[in-house]
Amino acid sequence: QVQLVESGGGLVWPGGSLRLSCAASGFTFRDYYMSWIRQAPGKGLEWISYITSSGDYTKHADSVRGRFTISRDNARNTVYLQISGLRAEDTAVYYCARELGDLGFDNWGQGTPVTVSS
Amino acid sequence: QSALTQPPSTSGTPGQRVTISCSGTSSNIGSNAVNWYQQFPGAAPRRLINSKNQRSSGVPDRFSGSKSGTSASLAISGLQSEDEADYYCAAWDDSLNNWVFGGGTMVTVL
């Protein structure tokens, strides 16, 4: 079955950096677009980044552009989110999700929490 | 401020029919597919219904989706206590060139 497992979250100082990972299994990873979506405490879902199946195109939300970078390694079946210049408002649970275009995000990981605080 | 507008909450008694609206614009719902997601407290979201009105595995048939113009709706027919959750709509936005979500609707079973 499809499984997505995020890791790499934690407590970080304002201005700090982290690299989040999402390990995929149970499907042909290289055939699918992948996205990162976050959820601040008590708030709704916010899409932040996607990457095409080959990794040749990426897109980031305005709120994170220039600070966050999505990438993937199809040999390792893993998608990454490099996050830097962290701010308090970046505190959230970060989910990776498999994207099916018009059919939306059909599989989600369990999420990895990121807390930005001094 | 979410790009898609949902009521923050709704409620109903067991067996009642409830609907959740999702209002957008011509650049998102008006021209693209809408999918619905369900999230229980402390859990990751899951896709509930896709844009073809197909329910994900394990989702009971009391859930259904529809779309008209720049709005979409999720209906729960025969509300059950286990339906208490947050529900989100989402669509691609051609103007923003990214995915947008509604703010979410909390469903409470009285």
Short mmCIF file of C-alpha atoms in Angstrom, two decimals:
data_model
loop_
_atom_site.label_atom_id
_atom_site.label_comp_id
_atom_site.label_asym_id
_atom_site.label_seq_id
_atom_site.Cartn_x
_atom_site.Cartn_y
_atom_site.Cartn_z
CA GLN A 1 0.00 0.00 0.00
CA VAL A 2 1.02 3.59 -0.50
CA GLN A 3 2.99 4.96 2.41
CA LEU A 4 4.49 8.40 2.95
CA VAL A 5 6.67 8.99 6.01
CA GLU A 6 7.91 12.46 6.86
CA SER A 7 10.87 13.23 9.08
CA GLY A 8 13.24 16.05 9.92
CA GLY A 9 10.99 18.37 11.88
CA GLY A 10 11.88 19.86 15.23
CA LEU A 11 12.48 22.98 17.28
CA VAL A 12 14.50 25.65 15.53
CA TRP A 13 15.51 29.23 16.27
CA PRO A 14 14.10 32.09 14.21
CA GLY A 15 16.25 32.44 11.12
CA GLY A 16 17.28 28.81 11.30
CA SER A 17 17.03 26.03 8.75
CA LEU A 18 15.80 22.46 8.48
CA ARG A 19 15.53 19.83 5.79
CA LEU A 20 12.34 17.83 5.82
CA SER A 21 12.20 14.44 4.13
CA CYS A 22 9.31 12.32 2.92
CA ALA A 23 10.07 8.69 2.15
CA ALA A 24 7.64 7.05 -0.23
CA SER A 25 6.85 3.39 -0.75
CA GLY A 26 4.18 1.18 -2.27
CA PHE A 27 4.00 2.94 -5.63
CA THR A 28 6.20 4.00 -8.55
CA PHE A 29 7.44 7.23 -7.01
CA ARG A 30 9.04 8.62 -10.19
CA ASP A 31 5.64 8.71 -11.92
CA TYR A 32 3.97 11.17 -9.55
CA TYR A 33 3.99 14.83 -8.68
CA MET A 34 4.48 15.48 -4.97
CA SER A 35 3.48 18.40 -2.76
CA TRP A 36 4.13 19.76 0.69
CA ILE A 37 1.19 21.15 2.65
CA ARG A 38 1.34 22.63 6.13
CA GLN A 39 -1.05 23.30 8.98
CA ALA A 40 -0.33 25.85 11.67
CA PRO A 41 -1.66 25.07 15.17
CA GLY A 42 -5.43 25.39 15.21
CA LYS A 43 -5.48 26.59 11.61
CA GLY A 44 -6.41 25.22 8.22
CA LEU A 45 -4.40 23.61 5.45
CA GLU A 46 -1.98 25.65 3.35
CA TRP A 47 -0.36 24.27 0.20
CA ILE A 48 3.26 25.41 -0.01
CA SER A 49 5.18 23.55 -2.73
CA TYR A 50 4.95 21.03 -5.53
CA ILE A 51 7.43 19.25 -7.76
CA THR A 52 6.86 17.43 -11.02
CA SER A 53 7.54 13.71 -11.38
CA SER A 54 10.96 14.23 -12.96
CA GLY A 55 11.83 17.14 -10.72
CA ASP A 56 12.31 19.52 -13.63
CA TYR A 57 9.74 22.03 -12.39
CA THR A 58 8.84 23.29 -8.97
CA LYS A 59 6.35 25.83 -7.63
CA HIS A 60 6.16 27.48 -4.24
CA ALA A 61 3.52 29.56 -2.55
CA ASP A 62 4.26 33.26 -2.23
CA SER A 63 4.45 32.90 1.54
CA VAL A 64 7.55 30.70 1.31
CA ARG A 65 9.11 31.56 -2.06
CA GLY A 66 12.80 32.32 -1.73
CA ARG A 67 13.01 30.61 1.66
CA PHE A 68 11.76 27.08 0.97
CA THR A 69 12.98 24.72 -1.75
CA ILE A 70 11.38 21.46 -2.78
CA SER A 71 13.45 18.73 -4.42
CA ARG A 72 13.33 14.98 -4.97
CA ASP A 73 15.55 11.98 -5.42
CA ASN A 74 13.73 9.39 -7.50
CA ALA A 75 16.46 6.83 -6.85
CA ARG A 76 15.77 7.11 -3.12
CA ASN A 77 11.98 7.53 -3.48
CA THR A 78 12.19 10.66 -1.37
CA VAL A 79 10.98 14.22 -1.64
CA TYR A 80 12.60 16.98 0.39
CA LEU A 81 11.72 20.43 1.62
CA GLN A 82 14.64 22.65 2.54
CA ILE A 83 13.33 25.38 4.76
CA SER A 84 15.39 28.39 5.78
CA GLY A 85 14.96 31.88 7.17
CA LEU A 86 12.38 30.41 9.50
CA ARG A 87 9.87 32.67 11.17
CA ALA A 88 7.42 32.11 14.01
CA GLU A 89 4.60 31.93 11.47
CA ASP A 90 6.26 28.90 9.85
CA THR A 91 5.42 26.88 12.96
CA ALA A 92 3.21 24.09 11.66
CA VAL A 93 2.85 20.42 10.95
CA TYR A 94 4.28 19.75 7.49
CA TYR A 95 2.66 17.05 5.39
CA CYS A 96 3.82 15.56 2.13
CA ALA A 97 1.17 14.34 -0.25
CA ARG A 98 0.96 12.51 -3.55
CA GLU A 99 -0.69 14.64 -6.18
CA LEU A 100 -3.01 13.41 -8.92
CA GLY A 101 -3.83 16.69 -10.68
CA ASP A 102 -7.59 17.06 -10.96
CA LEU A 103 -8.04 14.19 -8.51
CA GLY A 104 -6.24 16.10 -5.78
CA PHE A 105 -3.98 14.73 -3.07
CA ASP A 106 -4.84 11.08 -2.72
CA ASN A 107 -2.32 10.04 -0.10
CA TRP A 108 -0.82 11.98 2.81
CA GLY A 109 1.92 11.30 5.29
CA GLN A 110 1.44 11.56 9.04
CA GLY A 111 3.21 14.92 9.15
CA THR A 112 6.32 16.25 10.85
CA PRO A 113 6.08 19.20 13.26
CA VAL A 114 8.23 22.27 12.95
CA THR A 115 8.36 24.77 15.81
CA VAL A 116 10.14 28.07 15.36
CA SER A 117 10.89 29.66 18.69
CA SER A 118 13.66 31.24 20.70
CA GLN B 1 -7.97 34.73 4.44
CA SER B 2 -8.45 31.55 2.43
CA ALA B 3 -9.01 31.70 -1.32
CA LEU B 4 -11.97 29.35 -0.96
CA THR B 5 -14.70 30.24 1.51
CA GLN B 6 -16.29 27.66 3.79
CA PRO B 7 -18.47 28.14 6.87
CA PRO B 8 -16.32 27.68 9.99
CA SER B 9 -18.73 25.21 11.51
CA THR B 10 -21.97 23.35 11.07
CA SER B 11 -23.87 20.85 13.14
CA GLY B 12 -26.68 18.38 12.98
CA THR B 13 -28.39 15.58 14.82
CA PRO B 14 -27.80 11.93 13.98
CA GLY B 15 -29.56 11.00 10.77
CA GLN B 16 -29.88 14.57 9.57
CA ARG B 17 -28.55 15.78 6.22
CA VAL B 18 -25.92 18.50 6.37
CA THR B 19 -24.19 20.34 3.57
CA ILE B 20 -20.93 22.25 3.54
CA SER B 21 -20.47 24.97 0.98
CA CYS B 22 -17.23 26.01 -0.68
CA SER B 23 -17.27 29.28 -2.56
CA GLY B 24 -14.57 30.33 -4.97
CA THR B 25 -14.02 32.31 -8.15
CA SER B 26 -13.77 31.79 -11.88
CA SER B 27 -10.03 31.20 -11.55
CA ASN B 28 -10.34 28.24 -9.18
CA ILE B 29 -13.64 26.40 -8.72
CA GLY B 30 -15.11 27.99 -11.83
CA SER B 31 -12.50 26.42 -14.08
CA ASN B 32 -10.95 23.54 -12.14
CA ALA B 33 -11.82 20.41 -10.24
CA VAL B 34 -12.70 20.40 -6.54
CA ASN B 35 -11.67 17.72 -4.08
CA TRP B 36 -12.76 17.31 -0.47
CA TYR B 37 -10.65 16.27 2.51
CA GLN B 38 -11.53 15.03 5.97
CA GLN B 39 -9.40 15.48 9.07
CA PHE B 40 -10.00 14.03 12.51
CA PRO B 41 -8.41 15.73 15.54
CA GLY B 42 -4.74 14.91 15.83
CA ALA B 43 -4.68 13.01 12.53
CA ALA B 44 -3.45 13.75 9.03
CA PRO B 45 -6.00 14.81 6.42
CA ARG B 46 -7.29 12.28 3.95
CA ARG B 47 -9.02 12.74 0.64
CA LEU B 48 -12.70 12.06 1.15
CA ILE B 49 -14.17 12.60 -2.30
CA ASN B 50 -12.39 13.39 -5.53
CA SER B 51 -13.50 15.71 -8.28
CA LYS B 52 -15.32 12.87 -10.05
CA ASN B 53 -17.45 12.39 -6.92
CA GLN B 54 -15.70 9.11 -6.18
CA ARG B 55 -15.31 8.29 -2.51
CA SER B 56 -11.98 7.13 -1.17
CA SER B 57 -11.69 3.61 0.16
CA GLY B 58 -13.70 3.12 3.32
CA VAL B 59 -15.74 6.29 2.94
CA PRO B 60 -19.46 5.53 3.34
CA ASP B 61 -21.85 6.40 0.57
CA ARG B 62 -23.63 9.00 2.69
CA PHE B 63 -20.93 11.42 1.55
CA SER B 64 -21.35 13.11 -1.84
CA GLY B 65 -19.95 16.12 -3.64
CA SER B 66 -21.24 18.51 -6.26
CA LYS B 67 -20.16 21.63 -8.10
CA SER B 68 -22.00 24.42 -9.84
CA GLY B 69 -20.32 27.48 -11.30
CA THR B 70 -17.91 28.92 -8.78
CA SER B 71 -19.24 26.93 -5.82
CA ALA B 72 -19.03 23.38 -4.59
CA SER B 73 -20.79 21.44 -1.86
CA LEU B 74 -20.20 18.41 0.29
CA ALA B 75 -23.29 16.64 1.56
CA ILE B 76 -23.54 14.17 4.41
CA SER B 77 -26.82 12.29 4.29
CA GLY B 78 -27.68 10.52 7.50
CA LEU B 79 -25.14 12.17 9.77
CA GLN B 80 -23.34 9.82 12.17
CA SER B 81 -21.33 10.57 15.30
CA GLU B 82 -18.19 9.29 13.59
CA ASP B 83 -18.53 12.06 11.01
CA GLU B 84 -17.38 14.66 13.52
CA ALA B 85 -14.30 16.09 11.86
CA ASP B 86 -12.97 19.03 9.92
CA TYR B 87 -13.69 19.15 6.19
CA TYR B 88 -11.72 21.07 3.58
CA CYS B 89 -12.31 21.80 -0.07
CA ALA B 90 -9.42 22.44 -2.45
CA ALA B 91 -8.87 23.42 -6.08
CA TRP B 92 -6.16 24.65 -8.40
CA ASP B 93 -6.17 28.42 -8.95
CA ASP B 94 -5.20 29.57 -12.45
CA SER B 95 -4.52 33.16 -11.39
CA LEU B 96 -2.35 32.32 -8.39
CA ASN B 97 -0.91 29.30 -10.21
CA ASN B 98 -1.10 27.21 -7.07
CA TRP B 99 -3.39 25.02 -5.02
CA VAL B 100 -5.85 26.73 -2.72
CA PHE B 101 -7.79 25.32 0.22
CA GLY B 102 -10.90 26.44 1.99
CA GLY B 103 -10.57 27.47 5.61
CA GLY B 104 -12.21 24.28 6.78
CA THR B 105 -15.56 23.43 8.32
CA MET B 106 -15.91 21.70 11.66
CA VAL B 107 -18.85 19.32 11.74
CA THR B 108 -20.40 18.63 15.11
CA VAL B 109 -22.96 15.93 15.77
CA LEU B 110 -25.40 17.08 18.44
#
